[in-house]
Amino acid sequence: MRYRVSFVLGLGVGFVLGARAGRERYEQLRRQAQRLGENPAVRNAAESAATNGRQFASRAYDTVNERTGHRMPDAVSDKVHSLTDRRAAQDDDWGSGNA
């Protein structure tokens, strides 16, 4: 219950401060976030993190599958394989050559 009260209180404070900052400040923050997202270094870091996450998920799946005697449910198998194969089928549109 304590966490809910803290969350609601934080939400209220954020709303009040956001309302006082106004539309101009919102647009300024939005433009900054957009520029940050378009930064090649940030995009490459995000792609690297996604690739590492997919590799980790695949290794974790393989480990669990080995320990359970290859009895993973088909739904889990299908989901893991669809996630790990997703980027392999697409070209790298960031110009980084997937290096």
XYZ file of C-alpha atoms in Angstrom:
99
model
C 0.000 0.000 0.000
C 2.884 2.331 0.801
C 4.204 2.019 -2.749
C 0.840 2.857 -4.240
C 0.596 6.006 -2.172
C 4.133 6.972 -3.193
C 3.332 6.332 -6.841
C 0.106 8.337 -6.766
C 1.846 11.177 -4.918
C 4.669 11.192 -7.496
C 2.146 11.124 -10.317
C 0.326 14.106 -8.829
C 3.505 16.120 -8.334
C 4.610 15.345 -11.889
C 1.245 16.404 -13.244
C 1.285 19.710 -11.376
C 4.857 20.511 -12.389
C 4.173 19.477 -15.971
C 1.067 21.637 -16.146
C 3.025 24.630 -14.885
C 5.840 24.108 -17.389
C 3.385 24.429 -20.263
C 3.283 23.370 -23.872
C 6.498 25.150 -24.869
C 8.569 23.187 -22.392
C 6.887 19.968 -23.479
C 7.756 20.675 -27.123
C 11.344 21.520 -26.134
C 11.734 18.223 -24.260
C 10.138 16.325 -27.132
C 12.565 17.833 -29.660
C 15.536 17.008 -27.431
C 14.365 13.414 -27.032
C 13.876 13.117 -30.780
C 17.399 14.433 -31.461
C 18.792 12.008 -28.923
C 16.969 9.126 -30.586
C 18.363 10.115 -33.992
C 21.943 10.202 -32.709
C 23.900 7.394 -34.431
C 25.783 6.496 -31.243
C 22.522 6.079 -29.333
C 20.956 4.080 -32.140
C 23.986 1.785 -32.355
C 23.978 1.304 -28.581
C 20.266 0.441 -28.687
C 20.816 -2.053 -31.507
C 23.743 -3.589 -29.657
C 21.641 -3.931 -26.503
C 18.818 -5.529 -28.485
C 21.209 -7.974 -30.149
C 22.782 -8.884 -26.824
C 19.332 -9.361 -25.312
C 18.278 -11.701 -28.105
C 21.496 -13.701 -27.714
C 21.009 -13.916 -23.951
C 17.401 -15.026 -24.378
C 18.450 -17.699 -26.825
C 21.174 -19.022 -24.503
C 18.804 -18.949 -21.522
C 16.173 -20.823 -23.533
C 18.715 -23.448 -24.580
C 19.907 -23.900 -20.986
C 16.389 -24.265 -19.594
C 15.421 -26.553 -22.442
C 18.398 -28.822 -21.730
C 17.632 -28.947 -18.013
C 13.964 -29.748 -18.533
C 14.700 -32.531 -20.984
C 13.485 -30.672 -24.091
C 9.957 -30.332 -22.724
C 9.452 -26.619 -23.351
C 5.897 -25.773 -24.407
C 5.486 -25.089 -28.113
C 4.195 -21.572 -27.434
C 7.409 -20.695 -25.577
C 9.590 -22.259 -28.265
C 7.779 -20.414 -31.036
C 8.025 -17.077 -29.237
C 11.745 -17.395 -28.499
C 12.524 -18.442 -32.054
C 10.462 -15.611 -33.521
C 12.308 -13.078 -31.355
C 15.773 -14.411 -32.104
C 15.118 -14.697 -35.853
C 13.458 -11.296 -36.215
C 16.527 -9.175 -37.010
C 18.266 -11.917 -38.990
C 15.624 -11.566 -41.694
C 15.865 -7.757 -41.866
C 18.601 -5.599 -43.321
C 20.408 -3.153 -41.077
C 18.799 0.200 -41.825
C 21.177 2.214 -39.638
C 24.193 2.078 -41.886
C 26.297 0.316 -39.302
C 26.650 -2.933 -41.210
C 25.564 -4.891 -38.115
C 29.148 -4.765 -36.887
